[in-house]
Every structure is written in structure tokens, then in C-alpha cells.
Coordinates of N, CA, C and O in Angstrom, one line a residue:
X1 N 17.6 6.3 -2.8 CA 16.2 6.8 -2.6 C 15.4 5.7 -1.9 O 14.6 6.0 -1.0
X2 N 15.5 4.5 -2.4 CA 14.9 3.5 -1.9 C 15.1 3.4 -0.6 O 14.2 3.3 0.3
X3 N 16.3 3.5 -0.4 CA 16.5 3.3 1.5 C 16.2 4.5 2.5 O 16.2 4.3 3.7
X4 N 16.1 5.7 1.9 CA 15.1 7.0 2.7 C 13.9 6.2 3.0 O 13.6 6.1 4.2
X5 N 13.0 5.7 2.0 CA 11.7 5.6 1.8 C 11.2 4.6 2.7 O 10.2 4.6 3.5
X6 N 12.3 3.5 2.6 CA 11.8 2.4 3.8 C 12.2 3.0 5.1 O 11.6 2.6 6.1
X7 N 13.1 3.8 5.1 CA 13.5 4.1 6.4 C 11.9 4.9 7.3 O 11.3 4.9 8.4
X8 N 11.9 5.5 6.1 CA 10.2 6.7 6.5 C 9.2 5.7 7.0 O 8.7 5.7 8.1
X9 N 9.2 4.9 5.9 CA 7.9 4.6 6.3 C 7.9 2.7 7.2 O 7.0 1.9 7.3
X10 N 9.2 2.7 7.7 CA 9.3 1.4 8.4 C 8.6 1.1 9.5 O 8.2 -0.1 9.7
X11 N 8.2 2.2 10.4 CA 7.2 2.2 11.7 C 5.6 2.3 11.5 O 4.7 1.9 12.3
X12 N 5.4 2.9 9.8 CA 4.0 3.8 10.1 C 3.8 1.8 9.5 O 4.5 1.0 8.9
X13 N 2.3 1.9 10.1 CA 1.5 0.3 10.2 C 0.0 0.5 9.3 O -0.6 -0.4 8.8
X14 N -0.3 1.7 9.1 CA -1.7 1.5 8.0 C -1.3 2.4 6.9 O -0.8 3.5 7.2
X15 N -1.7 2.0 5.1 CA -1.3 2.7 4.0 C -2.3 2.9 3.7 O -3.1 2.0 3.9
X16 N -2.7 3.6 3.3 CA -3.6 3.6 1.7 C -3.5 3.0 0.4 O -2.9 3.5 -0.4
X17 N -3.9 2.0 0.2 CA -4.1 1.4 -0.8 C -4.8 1.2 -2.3 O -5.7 0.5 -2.6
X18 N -3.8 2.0 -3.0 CA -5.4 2.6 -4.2 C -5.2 1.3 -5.4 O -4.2 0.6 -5.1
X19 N -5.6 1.1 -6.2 CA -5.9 -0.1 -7.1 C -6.7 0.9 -8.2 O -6.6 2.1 -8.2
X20 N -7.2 0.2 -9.0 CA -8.1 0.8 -10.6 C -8.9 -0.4 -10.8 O -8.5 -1.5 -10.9
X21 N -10.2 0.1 -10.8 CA -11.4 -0.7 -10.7 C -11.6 -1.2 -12.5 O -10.9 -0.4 -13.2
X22 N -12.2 -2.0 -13.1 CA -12.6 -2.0 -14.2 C -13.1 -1.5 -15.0 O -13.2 -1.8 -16.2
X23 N -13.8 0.0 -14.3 CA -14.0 1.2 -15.1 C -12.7 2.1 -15.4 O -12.6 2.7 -16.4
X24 N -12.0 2.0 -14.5 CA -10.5 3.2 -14.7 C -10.9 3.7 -13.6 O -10.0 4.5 -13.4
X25 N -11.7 3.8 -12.7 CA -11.7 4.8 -11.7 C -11.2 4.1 -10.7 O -11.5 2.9 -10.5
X26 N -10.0 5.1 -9.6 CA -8.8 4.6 -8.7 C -9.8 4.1 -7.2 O -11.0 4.3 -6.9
X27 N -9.2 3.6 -6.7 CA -10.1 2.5 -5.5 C -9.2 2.6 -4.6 O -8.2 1.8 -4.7
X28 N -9.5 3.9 -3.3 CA -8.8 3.6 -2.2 C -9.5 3.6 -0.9 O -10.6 4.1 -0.6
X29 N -8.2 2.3 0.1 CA -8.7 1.8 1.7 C -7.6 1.8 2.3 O -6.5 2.0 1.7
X30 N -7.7 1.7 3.5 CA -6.8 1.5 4.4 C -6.3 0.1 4.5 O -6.9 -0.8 4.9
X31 N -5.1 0.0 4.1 CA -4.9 -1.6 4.7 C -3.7 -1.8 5.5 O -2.7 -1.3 5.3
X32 N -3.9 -2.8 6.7 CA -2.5 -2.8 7.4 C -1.0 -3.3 7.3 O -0.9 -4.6 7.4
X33 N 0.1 -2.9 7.2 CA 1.0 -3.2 6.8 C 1.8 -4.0 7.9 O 2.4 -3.6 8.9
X34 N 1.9 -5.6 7.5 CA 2.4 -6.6 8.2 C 3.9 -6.5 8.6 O 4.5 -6.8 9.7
X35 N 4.4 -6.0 7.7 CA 5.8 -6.4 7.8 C 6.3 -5.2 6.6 O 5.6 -4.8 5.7
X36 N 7.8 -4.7 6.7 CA 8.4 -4.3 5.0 C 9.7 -4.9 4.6 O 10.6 -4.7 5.4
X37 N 9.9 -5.4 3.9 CA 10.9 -6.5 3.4 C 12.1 -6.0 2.7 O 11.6 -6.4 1.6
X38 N 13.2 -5.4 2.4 CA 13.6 -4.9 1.1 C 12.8 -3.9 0.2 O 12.5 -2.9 0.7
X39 N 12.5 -4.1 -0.8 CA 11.6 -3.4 -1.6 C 9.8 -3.9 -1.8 O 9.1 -3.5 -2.7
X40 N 9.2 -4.7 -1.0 CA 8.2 -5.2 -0.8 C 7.5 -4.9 1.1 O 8.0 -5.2 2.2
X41 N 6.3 -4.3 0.6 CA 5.0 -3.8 2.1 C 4.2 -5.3 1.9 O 3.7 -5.7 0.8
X42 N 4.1 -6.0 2.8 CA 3.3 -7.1 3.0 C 2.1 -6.6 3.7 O 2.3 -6.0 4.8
X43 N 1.2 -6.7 3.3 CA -0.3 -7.2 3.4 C -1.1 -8.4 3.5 O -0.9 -9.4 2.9
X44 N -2.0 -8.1 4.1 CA -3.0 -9.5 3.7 C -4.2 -9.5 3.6 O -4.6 -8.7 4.5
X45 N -5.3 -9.9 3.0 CA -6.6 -9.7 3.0 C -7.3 -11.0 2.9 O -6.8 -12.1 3.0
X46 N -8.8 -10.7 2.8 CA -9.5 -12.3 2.9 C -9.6 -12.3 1.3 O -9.6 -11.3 0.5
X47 N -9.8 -13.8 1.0 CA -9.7 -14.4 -0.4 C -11.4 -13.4 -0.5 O -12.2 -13.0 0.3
X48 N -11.1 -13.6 -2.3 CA -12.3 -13.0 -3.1 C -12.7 -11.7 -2.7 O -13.8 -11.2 -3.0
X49 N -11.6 -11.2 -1.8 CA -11.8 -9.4 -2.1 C -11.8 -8.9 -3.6 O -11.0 -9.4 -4.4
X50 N -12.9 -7.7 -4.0 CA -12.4 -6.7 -5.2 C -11.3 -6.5 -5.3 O -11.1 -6.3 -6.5
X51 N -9.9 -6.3 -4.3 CA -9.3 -6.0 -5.0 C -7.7 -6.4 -5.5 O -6.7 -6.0 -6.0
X52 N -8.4 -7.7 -4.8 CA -7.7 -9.1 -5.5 C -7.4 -8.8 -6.6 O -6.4 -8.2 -7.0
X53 N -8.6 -9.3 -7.7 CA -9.2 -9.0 -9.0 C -8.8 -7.7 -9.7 O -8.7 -7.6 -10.9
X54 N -8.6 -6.5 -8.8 CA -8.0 -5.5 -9.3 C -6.5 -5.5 -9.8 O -6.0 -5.2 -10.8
X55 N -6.1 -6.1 -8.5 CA -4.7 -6.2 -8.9 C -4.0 -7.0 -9.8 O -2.9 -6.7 -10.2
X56 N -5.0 -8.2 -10.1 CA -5.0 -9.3 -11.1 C -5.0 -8.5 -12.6 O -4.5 -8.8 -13.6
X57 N -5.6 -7.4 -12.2 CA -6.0 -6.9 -14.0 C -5.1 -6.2 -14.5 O -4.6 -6.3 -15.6
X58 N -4.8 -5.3 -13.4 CA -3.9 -4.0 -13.8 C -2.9 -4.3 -12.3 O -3.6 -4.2 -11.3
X59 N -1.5 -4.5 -11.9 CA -0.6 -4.8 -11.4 C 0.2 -3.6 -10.6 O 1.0 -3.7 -9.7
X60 N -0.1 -2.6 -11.0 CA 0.3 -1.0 -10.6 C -0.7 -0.4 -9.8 O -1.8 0.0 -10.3
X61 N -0.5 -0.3 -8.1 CA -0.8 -0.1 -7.1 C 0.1 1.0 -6.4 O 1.3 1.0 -6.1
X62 N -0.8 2.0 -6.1 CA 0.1 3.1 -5.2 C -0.4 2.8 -3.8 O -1.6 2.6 -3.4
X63 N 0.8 2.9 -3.1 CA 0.5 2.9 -1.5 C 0.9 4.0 -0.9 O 2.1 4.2 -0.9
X64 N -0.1 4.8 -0.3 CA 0.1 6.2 0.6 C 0.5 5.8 2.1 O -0.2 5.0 2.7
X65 N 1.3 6.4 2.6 CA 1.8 6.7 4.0 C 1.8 7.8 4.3 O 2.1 8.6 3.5
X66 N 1.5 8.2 5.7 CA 1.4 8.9 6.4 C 1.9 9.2 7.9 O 1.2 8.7 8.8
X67 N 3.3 10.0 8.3 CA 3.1 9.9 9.5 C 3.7 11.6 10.0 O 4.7 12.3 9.9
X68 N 2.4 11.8 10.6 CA 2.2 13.6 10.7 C 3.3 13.9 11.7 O 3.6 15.1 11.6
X69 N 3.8 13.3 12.6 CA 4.3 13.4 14.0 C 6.0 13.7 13.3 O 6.9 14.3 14.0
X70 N 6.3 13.0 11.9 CA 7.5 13.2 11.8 C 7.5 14.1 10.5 O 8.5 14.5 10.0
X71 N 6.2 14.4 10.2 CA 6.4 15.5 9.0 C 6.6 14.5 7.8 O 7.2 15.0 6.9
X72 N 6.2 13.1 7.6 CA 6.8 12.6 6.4 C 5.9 11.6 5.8 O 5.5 10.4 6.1
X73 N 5.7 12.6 4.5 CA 4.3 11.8 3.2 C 4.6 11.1 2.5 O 3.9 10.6 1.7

């Protein structure tokens, strides 16, 4: 299953990235996807983003893909 999933999403370049704010309520952006490694999507952001801190708190992060042209969510 893992290797469907990279295969899907090996070209698409921006995810959705949701996090959980300190209230509990989920926190999504677009962020660009650098590279995909094995089982790891590289990202990067500037220091002292929110959601740095988010991820610091709570470690469980969903990333959405999208690519409409091949039919695959």
C-alpha cells in the first residue's frame, strides 16, 4: 500500500497540510513538497512558524494530495 501511495503522489508538488492548534481545532495550508523519500514528504518552512509549535505538541499531521488530471486523492 505504501508503494501505490508514493507512486500517486510522487509528481503532485503542493499538499495540504493540517496540524491541531492548541485549542483542538485542525489547521490547514498549502505547503510545497521538496522532495519524497521512502516513507517521508520533505518540506520546509521559515523558523518560528505556528506550526512548528504545532507539530512540537501533538506529532500527528495529515497531508492531503491532490491530482485531478489522474483521478487520484
Amino acid at each position: 500500500a505504501r508503494v501505490k501511495i508514493r507512486e500517486m503522489i510522487q509528481d503532485i508538488r503542493v499538499a495540504m497540510f493540517v496540524t491541531r492548534t492548541e485549542e483542538g481545532h485542525l489547521r490547514s495550508r498549502p505547503m510545497y513538497v521538496a522532495a519524497i523519500e521512502d516513507d517521508t514528504a520533505w518540506m520546509f518552512t521559515t523558523a518560528g512558524e505556528p506550526k512548528q509549535q504545532q507539530v512540537a505538541e501533538d506529532d500527528e499531521v495529515l497531508l492531503g494530495f491532490s491530482d485531478p488530471r489522474g483521478q487520484n486523492y
